[in-house]
CSV table of C-alpha atoms in Angstrom, one decimal:
chain,number,residue,atom,x,y,z
Q,9,MET,CA,-11.6,-1.6,-11.4
Q,10,ARG,CA,-9.8,-4.5,-13.1
Q,11,ARG,CA,-11.3,-3.4,-16.4
Q,12,ALA,CA,-10.2,0.1,-15.9
Q,13,LEU,CA,-6.7,-1.0,-14.9
Q,14,GLY,CA,-6.4,-3.1,-18.0
Q,15,LYS,CA,-7.4,-0.2,-20.2
Q,16,THR,CA,-4.9,2.1,-18.4
Q,17,ARG,CA,-2.0,-0.4,-18.9
Q,18,ALA,CA,-3.0,-0.6,-22.6
Q,19,LEU,CA,-2.6,3.3,-22.6
Q,20,ASN,CA,-6.3,3.6,-23.5
Q,21,THR,CA,-7.1,6.1,-20.8
Q,22,GLY,CA,-10.3,7.3,-22.5
Q,23,GLN,CA,-12.0,3.9,-22.2
Q,24,ALA,CA,-10.7,3.6,-18.6
Q,25,THR,CA,-12.2,6.9,-17.7
Q,26,ALA,CA,-15.5,5.9,-19.2
Q,27,ILE,CA,-15.5,2.7,-17.1
Q,28,ILE,CA,-14.9,4.6,-13.9
Q,29,ARG,CA,-17.5,7.2,-14.7
Q,30,GLU,CA,-20.0,4.4,-15.3
Q,31,ALA,CA,-19.1,2.8,-11.9
Q,32,LEU,CA,-19.4,6.1,-10.1
Q,33,ALA,CA,-22.7,7.1,-11.8
Q,34,GLY,CA,-25.0,5.5,-9.2
Q,35,VAL,CA,-23.0,6.2,-6.1
Q,36,PRO,CA,-24.8,8.7,-3.7
Q,37,HIS,CA,-23.4,10.7,-0.8
Q,38,MET,CA,-19.8,9.8,-1.1
Q,39,PRO,CA,-17.6,12.2,0.9
Q,40,PRO,CA,-14.9,14.0,-1.1
Q,41,ALA,CA,-11.5,12.3,-1.1
Q,42,GLY,CA,-8.3,14.1,-1.8
Q,43,SER,CA,-6.3,10.9,-1.3
Q,44,ALA,CA,-6.7,7.6,0.3
Q,45,GLY,CA,-3.7,5.9,1.9
Q,46,ILE,CA,-6.0,3.7,3.9
Q,47,ALA,CA,-8.1,2.0,1.4
Q,48,PRO,CA,-11.2,0.0,2.5
Q,49,THR,CA,-11.8,-3.6,1.6
Q,50,ALA,CA,-14.5,-4.8,-0.6
Q,51,ALA,CA,-16.9,-5.3,2.3
Q,52,ARG,CA,-20.7,-5.5,2.5
Q,53,HIS,CA,-22.4,-2.4,1.0
Q,54,GLU,CA,-19.1,-1.0,-0.2
Q,55,SER,CA,-19.4,1.4,-3.1
Q,56,PRO,CA,-17.5,0.9,-6.4
Q,57,PHE,CA,-15.6,4.1,-5.6
Q,58,ALA,CA,-14.1,2.7,-2.4
Q,59,SER,CA,-12.3,-0.1,-4.2
Q,60,LEU,CA,-10.5,2.4,-6.4
Q,61,LEU,CA,-8.8,4.1,-3.5
Q,62,ARG,CA,-5.3,3.3,-2.3
Q,63,ASP,CA,-2.1,4.9,-1.0
Q,64,GLY,CA,-1.0,7.7,-3.3
Q,65,CYS,CA,-4.3,8.0,-5.2
Q,66,ARG,CA,-5.6,11.5,-5.5
Q,67,PRO,CA,-9.0,11.1,-7.3
Q,68,CYS,CA,-10.2,14.7,-6.7
Q,69,ALA,CA,-7.0,16.6,-7.2
Q,70,GLY,CA,-3.8,16.8,-9.3
Q,71,GLY,CA,-3.9,14.5,-12.2
Q,72,GLY,CA,-7.4,13.3,-11.4
Q,73,LEU,CA,-8.7,9.8,-10.8
Q,74,MET,CA,-6.6,8.2,-13.6
Q,75,GLN,CA,-3.4,9.2,-11.8
Q,76,GLY,CA,-4.4,6.9,-8.9
Q,77,LEU,CA,-4.8,3.9,-11.2
Q,78,ASN,CA,-1.0,3.8,-12.0
Q,79,LEU,CA,0.3,2.0,-8.9
Q,80,PRO,CA,4.1,2.3,-8.5
Q,81,PRO,CA,5.8,-1.1,-8.5
Q,82,ARG,CA,6.7,-2.4,-5.1
Q,83,PRO,CA,10.5,-2.1,-4.6
Q,84,GLY,CA,12.2,-5.5,-4.9
Q,85,GLY,CA,15.4,-7.0,-4.0
Q,86,GLU,CA,16.7,-9.1,-1.1
Q,87,ILE,CA,16.6,-7.7,2.4
Q,88,ARG,CA,20.2,-7.8,3.6
Q,89,VAL,CA,21.0,-8.4,7.3
Q,90,PRO,CA,24.2,-8.4,9.3
Q,91,GLU,CA,26.2,-11.6,9.6
Q,92,GLY,CA,24.7,-13.7,12.4
Q,93,ALA,CA,21.3,-12.0,12.1
Q,94,ARG,CA,18.3,-13.8,10.5
Q,95,TYR,CA,15.3,-12.7,8.5
Q,96,GLU,CA,12.7,-15.5,8.3
Q,97,ARG,CA,9.4,-16.0,6.7
Q,98,ARG,CA,6.9,-17.6,9.0
Q,99,HIS,CA,3.2,-18.4,9.4
Q,100,HIS,CA,0.8,-18.0,12.4
Q,101,ALA,CA,-2.5,-19.8,12.8
Q,102,GLY,CA,-4.8,-19.4,15.8
Q,103,ALA,CA,-8.4,-19.3,16.9
Q,104,ALA,CA,-8.8,-15.8,15.5
Q,105,GLY,CA,-7.3,-16.7,12.1
Q,106,SER,CA,-4.0,-16.9,10.3
Q,107,ARG,CA,-1.4,-14.6,8.6
Q,108,ASN,CA,2.1,-14.9,7.2
Q,109,TYR,CA,4.7,-12.7,8.8
Q,110,THR,CA,8.4,-12.0,8.4
Q,111,LEU,CA,10.7,-12.0,11.5
Q,112,TYR,CA,14.0,-10.2,12.0
Q,113,ILE,CA,16.2,-11.7,14.7
Q,114,PRO,CA,19.3,-9.7,15.6
Q,115,THR,CA,22.8,-11.0,16.1
Q,116,ASP,CA,23.5,-12.9,19.3
Q,117,ARG,CA,24.4,-10.9,22.4
Q,118,PRO,CA,25.1,-11.9,26.0
Q,119,GLU,CA,22.0,-10.3,27.4
Q,120,GLY,CA,19.8,-12.0,24.8
Q,121,VAL,CA,16.8,-10.4,22.9
Q,122,ARG,CA,15.6,-7.3,24.7
Q,123,GLY,CA,12.1,-7.0,23.2
Q,124,LEU,CA,9.6,-7.4,20.4
Q,125,ILE,CA,8.3,-4.8,17.9
Q,126,LEU,CA,5.3,-5.7,15.9
Q,127,MET,CA,5.4,-3.6,12.7
Q,128,LEU,CA,2.2,-3.1,10.7
Q,129,HIS,CA,2.6,-1.9,7.1
Q,130,GLY,CA,0.4,0.5,5.3
Q,131,CYS,CA,-1.8,0.0,2.3
Q,132,THR,CA,-0.3,-1.5,-0.9
Q,133,GLN,CA,2.9,-2.4,1.1
Q,134,SER,CA,4.4,-5.7,1.9
Q,135,PRO,CA,6.6,-6.8,4.9
Q,136,ASP,CA,9.8,-6.6,2.8
Q,137,ASP,CA,8.9,-3.2,1.4
Q,138,PHE,CA,8.0,-1.9,4.9
Q,139,ALA,CA,11.2,-3.3,6.4
Q,140,ARG,CA,13.3,-1.7,3.7
Q,141,GLY,CA,11.6,1.7,3.8
Q,142,THR,CA,11.5,2.1,7.6
Q,143,ARG,CA,15.0,0.6,8.3
Q,144,MET,CA,13.5,-0.7,11.5
Q,145,ASN,CA,15.8,-3.8,11.3
Q,146,ASP,CA,18.8,-1.5,11.6
Q,147,ALA,CA,17.4,0.3,14.7
Q,148,ALA,CA,16.3,-3.1,16.2
Q,149,GLU,CA,19.8,-4.6,15.6
Q,150,LYS,CA,21.4,-1.8,17.7
Q,151,ALA,CA,18.9,-2.2,20.5
Q,152,GLY,CA,18.7,-6.0,20.4
Q,153,TYR,CA,15.0,-6.3,19.4
Q,154,ILE,CA,13.3,-8.8,17.3
Q,155,VAL,CA,10.9,-7.3,14.7
Q,156,ALA,CA,7.8,-9.1,13.3
Q,157,TYR,CA,6.2,-7.8,10.1
Q,158,PRO,CA,2.7,-9.4,9.7
Q,159,GLU,CA,1.4,-9.5,6.2
Q,160,GLN,CA,-2.0,-8.3,5.2
Q,161,SER,CA,-2.8,-10.1,1.9
Q,162,ARG,CA,-5.1,-9.0,-0.8
Q,163,ALA,CA,-7.4,-11.9,0.1
Q,164,HIS,CA,-8.3,-10.0,3.2
Q,165,ASN,CA,-8.3,-6.5,1.8
Q,166,MET,CA,-8.0,-5.5,-1.9
Q,167,GLN,CA,-5.3,-3.0,-1.2
Q,168,SER,CA,-3.5,-5.0,1.5
Q,169,CYS,CA,-4.8,-2.5,4.2
Q,170,TRP,CA,-5.4,-3.6,7.8
Q,171,ASN,CA,-9.2,-3.2,8.3
Q,172,TRP,CA,-9.0,-0.7,11.1
Q,173,PHE,CA,-12.5,0.8,10.3
Q,174,ARG,CA,-14.5,-2.5,10.7
Q,175,PRO,CA,-16.0,-3.2,14.2
Q,176,GLU,CA,-15.1,-6.9,13.9
Q,177,ASP,CA,-11.5,-5.9,13.6
Q,178,GLN,CA,-11.4,-3.5,16.5
Q,179,ALA,CA,-12.0,-5.7,19.5
Q,180,ARG,CA,-10.0,-8.0,21.7
Q,181,GLY,CA,-10.0,-11.7,21.0
Q,182,GLN,CA,-11.3,-11.6,17.4
Q,183,GLY,CA,-10.5,-10.6,13.9
Q,184,GLU,CA,-7.2,-9.0,13.0
Q,185,PRO,CA,-6.4,-7.8,16.6
Q,186,GLY,CA,-6.8,-11.4,17.8
Q,187,ILE,CA,-4.4,-12.6,15.0
Q,188,LEU,CA,-1.8,-10.0,15.7
Q,189,ALA,CA,-1.9,-10.6,19.5
Q,190,GLY,CA,-1.4,-14.3,18.8
Q,191,ILE,CA,1.7,-13.6,16.8
Q,192,ALA,CA,3.1,-11.4,19.6
Q,193,ARG,CA,2.3,-13.9,22.3
Q,194,ASP,CA,3.9,-16.8,20.4
Q,195,LEU,CA,7.1,-14.8,19.9
Q,196,LEU,CA,7.3,-13.6,23.6
Q,197,ALA,CA,7.1,-17.3,24.6
Q,198,GLU,CA,9.6,-18.5,22.0
Q,199,PHE,CA,12.2,-15.9,22.9
Q,200,ASP,CA,11.5,-16.0,26.7
Q,201,LEU,CA,10.7,-12.3,26.9
Q,202,PRO,CA,9.1,-10.9,30.1
Q,203,GLU,CA,5.9,-9.0,30.4
Q,204,GLY,CA,6.2,-5.4,29.3
Q,205,ARG,CA,8.7,-6.1,26.4
Q,206,ALA,CA,6.2,-6.1,23.5
Q,207,PHE,CA,5.6,-3.0,21.4
Q,208,VAL,CA,3.5,-2.3,18.3
Q,209,ALA,CA,4.0,0.3,15.5
Q,210,GLY,CA,2.6,1.0,12.1
Q,211,LEU,CA,2.1,3.4,9.2
Q,212,SER,CA,-1.2,4.7,7.9
Q,213,ALA,CA,-3.7,1.8,8.1
Q,214,GLY,CA,-1.0,0.0,10.1
Q,215,GLY,CA,-0.7,3.0,12.4
Q,216,ALA,CA,-4.5,3.0,13.0
Q,217,MET,CA,-4.4,-0.8,13.8
Q,218,ALA,CA,-1.5,-0.2,16.2
Q,219,ALA,CA,-3.6,2.3,18.1
Q,220,ILE,CA,-6.4,-0.3,18.2
Q,221,MET,CA,-4.0,-3.0,19.5
Q,222,THR,CA,-3.0,-0.8,22.5
Q,223,GLU,CA,-6.7,-0.4,23.4
Q,224,ALA,CA,-7.6,-4.0,22.9
Q,225,TYR,CA,-4.5,-5.4,24.6
Q,226,PRO,CA,-3.1,-2.9,27.1
Q,227,ASP,CA,-1.8,-5.9,29.1
Q,228,LEU,CA,0.3,-7.2,26.1
Q,229,PHE,CA,1.7,-4.0,24.5
Q,230,ALA,CA,3.7,-1.7,26.7
Q,231,ALA,CA,3.8,1.2,24.1
Q,232,ALA,CA,3.0,2.0,20.5
Q,233,GLY,CA,4.4,4.0,17.6
Q,234,VAL,CA,1.8,5.5,15.3
Q,235,HIS,CA,3.0,7.1,12.1
Q,236,SER,CA,0.4,9.0,10.0
Q,237,GLY,CA,-2.4,7.0,11.6
Q,238,LEU,CA,-5.7,7.5,13.4
Q,239,PRO,CA,-7.0,6.8,16.9
Q,240,ALA,CA,-8.9,3.7,17.9
Q,241,GLY,CA,-12.6,4.2,17.4
Q,242,ALA,CA,-12.2,6.8,14.7
Q,243,ALA,CA,-14.4,4.9,12.3
Q,244,SER,CA,-17.0,2.1,12.2
Q,245,ASP,CA,-17.5,1.7,8.5
Q,246,VAL,CA,-16.3,2.9,5.1
Q,247,THR,CA,-18.1,6.2,5.2
Q,248,SER,CA,-16.9,7.2,8.6
Q,249,ALA,CA,-13.4,6.0,7.6
Q,250,PHE,CA,-13.3,8.6,4.8
Q,251,ALA,CA,-14.6,11.3,7.2
Q,252,ALA,CA,-12.0,10.4,9.9
Q,253,MET,CA,-9.1,10.5,7.3
Q,254,GLN,CA,-10.2,14.0,6.4
Q,255,GLY,CA,-10.3,15.0,10.1
Q,256,GLN,CA,-14.1,15.0,10.2
Q,257,GLY,CA,-16.5,12.7,12.0
Q,258,ASN,CA,-18.1,12.7,15.4
Q,259,ALA,CA,-17.1,9.2,16.5
Q,260,PRO,CA,-15.8,9.2,20.1
Q,261,ILE,CA,-12.0,9.0,20.4
Q,262,ARG,CA,-11.1,6.3,22.9
Q,263,GLN,CA,-7.7,6.7,24.5
Q,264,GLY,CA,-6.3,4.1,26.8
Q,265,PRO,CA,-3.4,4.3,29.3
Q,266,THR,CA,-0.7,2.9,26.9
Q,267,PRO,CA,1.9,5.5,26.0
Q,268,MET,CA,2.4,6.4,22.4
Q,269,ILE,CA,5.0,8.1,20.2
Q,270,VAL,CA,3.2,9.6,17.3
Q,271,PHE,CA,4.6,11.1,14.0
Q,272,HIS,CA,2.5,13.1,11.6
Q,273,GLY,CA,3.4,15.4,8.7
Q,274,THR,CA,1.7,18.8,8.6
Q,275,ALA,CA,1.3,18.4,4.8
Q,276,ASP,CA,-0.3,15.0,5.0
Q,277,ALA,CA,-3.1,15.1,2.4
Q,278,THR,CA,-4.1,11.4,3.0
Q,279,VAL,CA,-4.7,11.3,6.8
Q,280,ALA,CA,-5.4,14.8,8.2
Q,281,PRO,CA,-2.8,15.9,10.7
Q,282,ILE,CA,-5.5,16.5,13.3
Q,283,ASN,CA,-5.5,12.8,13.8
Q,284,GLY,CA,-2.1,13.0,15.4
Q,285,ASP,CA,-3.4,15.6,17.8
Q,286,ARG,CA,-6.3,13.3,18.7
Q,287,LEU,CA,-3.9,10.5,19.5
Q,288,VAL,CA,-1.9,12.6,22.0
Q,289,THR,CA,-4.3,15.1,23.6
Q,290,ALA,CA,-2.7,15.6,27.0
Q,291,SER,CA,-1.0,18.8,27.8
Q,292,GLY,CA,2.7,18.9,28.0
Q,293,ILE,CA,5.9,20.6,27.0
Q,294,GLU,CA,6.5,21.3,23.3
Q,295,THR,CA,9.8,22.2,21.8
Q,296,GLY,CA,11.0,23.1,18.3
Q,297,HIS,CA,13.7,21.2,16.4
Q,298,GLU,CA,15.3,21.1,12.9
Q,299,GLY,CA,17.7,18.8,11.1
Q,300,ASN,CA,18.1,16.6,8.0
Q,301,GLY,CA,16.2,19.1,5.9
Q,302,ARG,CA,13.0,19.5,8.0
Q,303,ARG,CA,11.7,21.3,11.0
Q,304,TRP,CA,9.5,19.7,13.6
Q,305,SER,CA,8.0,20.1,17.0
Q,306,ARG,CA,8.1,17.5,19.8
Q,307,LEU,CA,5.3,17.6,22.4
Q,308,ILE,CA,6.1,15.5,25.5
Q,309,ALA,CA,2.7,15.0,27.1
Q,310,SER,CA,2.1,14.7,30.9
Q,311,ASN,CA,1.3,11.0,30.5
Q,312,GLY,CA,4.7,10.3,28.8
Q,313,SER,CA,3.4,10.1,25.2
Q,314,GLU,CA,5.1,12.1,22.5
Q,315,LEU,CA,3.7,13.9,19.4
Q,316,TRP,CA,6.1,14.8,16.6
Q,317,ARG,CA,4.6,17.3,14.1
Q,318,VAL,CA,6.9,17.3,11.1
Q,319,ALA,CA,6.7,20.5,8.9
Q,320,GLN,CA,6.0,20.1,5.2
Q,321,ALA,CA,6.1,16.3,5.5
Q,322,GLY,CA,3.4,14.3,3.7
Q,323,HIS,CA,2.0,10.8,4.1
Q,324,ALA,CA,5.3,9.0,4.5
Q,325,TRP,CA,7.7,7.4,7.0
Q,326,CYS,CA,10.1,10.1,8.3
Q,327,GLY,CA,13.8,9.4,8.0
Q,328,GLY,CA,13.0,6.4,5.8
Q,329,ASP,CA,14.9,4.8,2.9
Q,330,PRO,CA,13.7,5.9,-0.6
Q,331,ALA,CA,14.2,2.3,-1.7
Q,332,GLY,CA,10.9,1.6,0.1
Q,333,SER,CA,7.5,3.0,-0.7
Q,334,HIS,CA,5.8,5.8,1.2
Q,335,THR,CA,9.0,7.1,2.8
Q,336,ASP,CA,10.5,10.5,3.4
Q,337,PRO,CA,14.3,10.5,3.8
Q,338,LEU,CA,14.2,14.0,5.4
Q,339,GLY,CA,13.4,14.9,9.0
Q,340,PRO,CA,13.7,12.9,12.2
Q,341,ASP,CA,14.5,9.2,12.1
Q,342,ALA,CA,11.1,7.8,13.2
Q,343,SER,CA,12.4,4.2,13.6
Q,344,THR,CA,15.3,5.2,15.9
Q,345,GLU,CA,13.1,7.5,17.9
Q,346,MET,CA,10.4,4.8,18.3
Q,347,VAL,CA,13.0,2.3,19.6
Q,348,ARG,CA,14.3,4.9,22.0
Q,349,PHE,CA,10.8,5.6,23.2
Q,350,PHE,CA,10.1,1.9,23.8
Q,351,GLU,CA,13.3,1.6,25.8
Q,352,GLU,CA,12.4,4.5,28.0
Q,353,VAL,CA,8.9,3.1,28.6
Q,354,SER,CA,10.4,-0.2,29.6
Q,355,SER,CA,13.0,1.4,31.9
Q,356,THR,CA,10.4,3.5,33.6
Q,357,ALA,CA,8.3,0.4,34.2
Q,358,ARG,CA,11.2,-1.6,35.6
Q,359,GLY,CA,12.0,1.3,38.0
Q,360,ARG,CA,8.6,1.3,39.6
């Protein structure tokens, strides 16, 4: 892959294509891939093809495989916060492992911090990019939430994806779920937040990991927001991950009691929209809506979960800021709606 990237940057696409074909020549039984927003890590028995996949890559359509090698630069620039708010870079280390993360702390208010949102970015993204694109800091400022953005480095996945498809990263007390739960517990203690005030959300690979977190830690996370993601248990290796992303596969879908708000574009060519339906399968009341250049439906399930199907939206955060990657400025404001949903879940829990 590095050789092919070097040839592409040198505008020698012919040699780059030859390198890729050579790598693919001995790869049997690879499922077709129209796009791969959730790119697997260079794990044991991984094919050379898998390491070429990433958000925005369309190896079997459009401009072909070479189009996917030209990664857009990550948006830069300082993250601006209101006067009195803070945006800090931190590090967590625990028994399950360590990760850097960035923390948004809202301006002081008499009632103090109201809750914690753990935000898990998608492949090729960074915490700053994700914060900028989702505008979650703005929504959290209004509601009085702290927001933690854990960082998945390329040392742990070549495309900075959370490893949602590996069994060792799907269980309580180990791997990435153990690390993320450790970050959440540290912050709940630091800010003296009560039980039921921690939430988790994510996009794409981050959305898939958010779903895993609700299953592994239903006692820690009161609700989840999953955008363009997949259910927990949808995959157990690289091959089944490709199948799940395409809406295929026979893996059992495990659904716990934790309520979720799910957003999925009907034109998502990276993670098939059927995955949104698999996250919220209960019956309920569905209504149609439109605004900000898009139409969508909102299903309120009998268990309180919500499924938002956004017409003509692709693999991108709805209502996002174009300054961030993988965002769609049209349609509903996913960040605002997630915070609203988290507040409603907490209010219902307190009223019991």
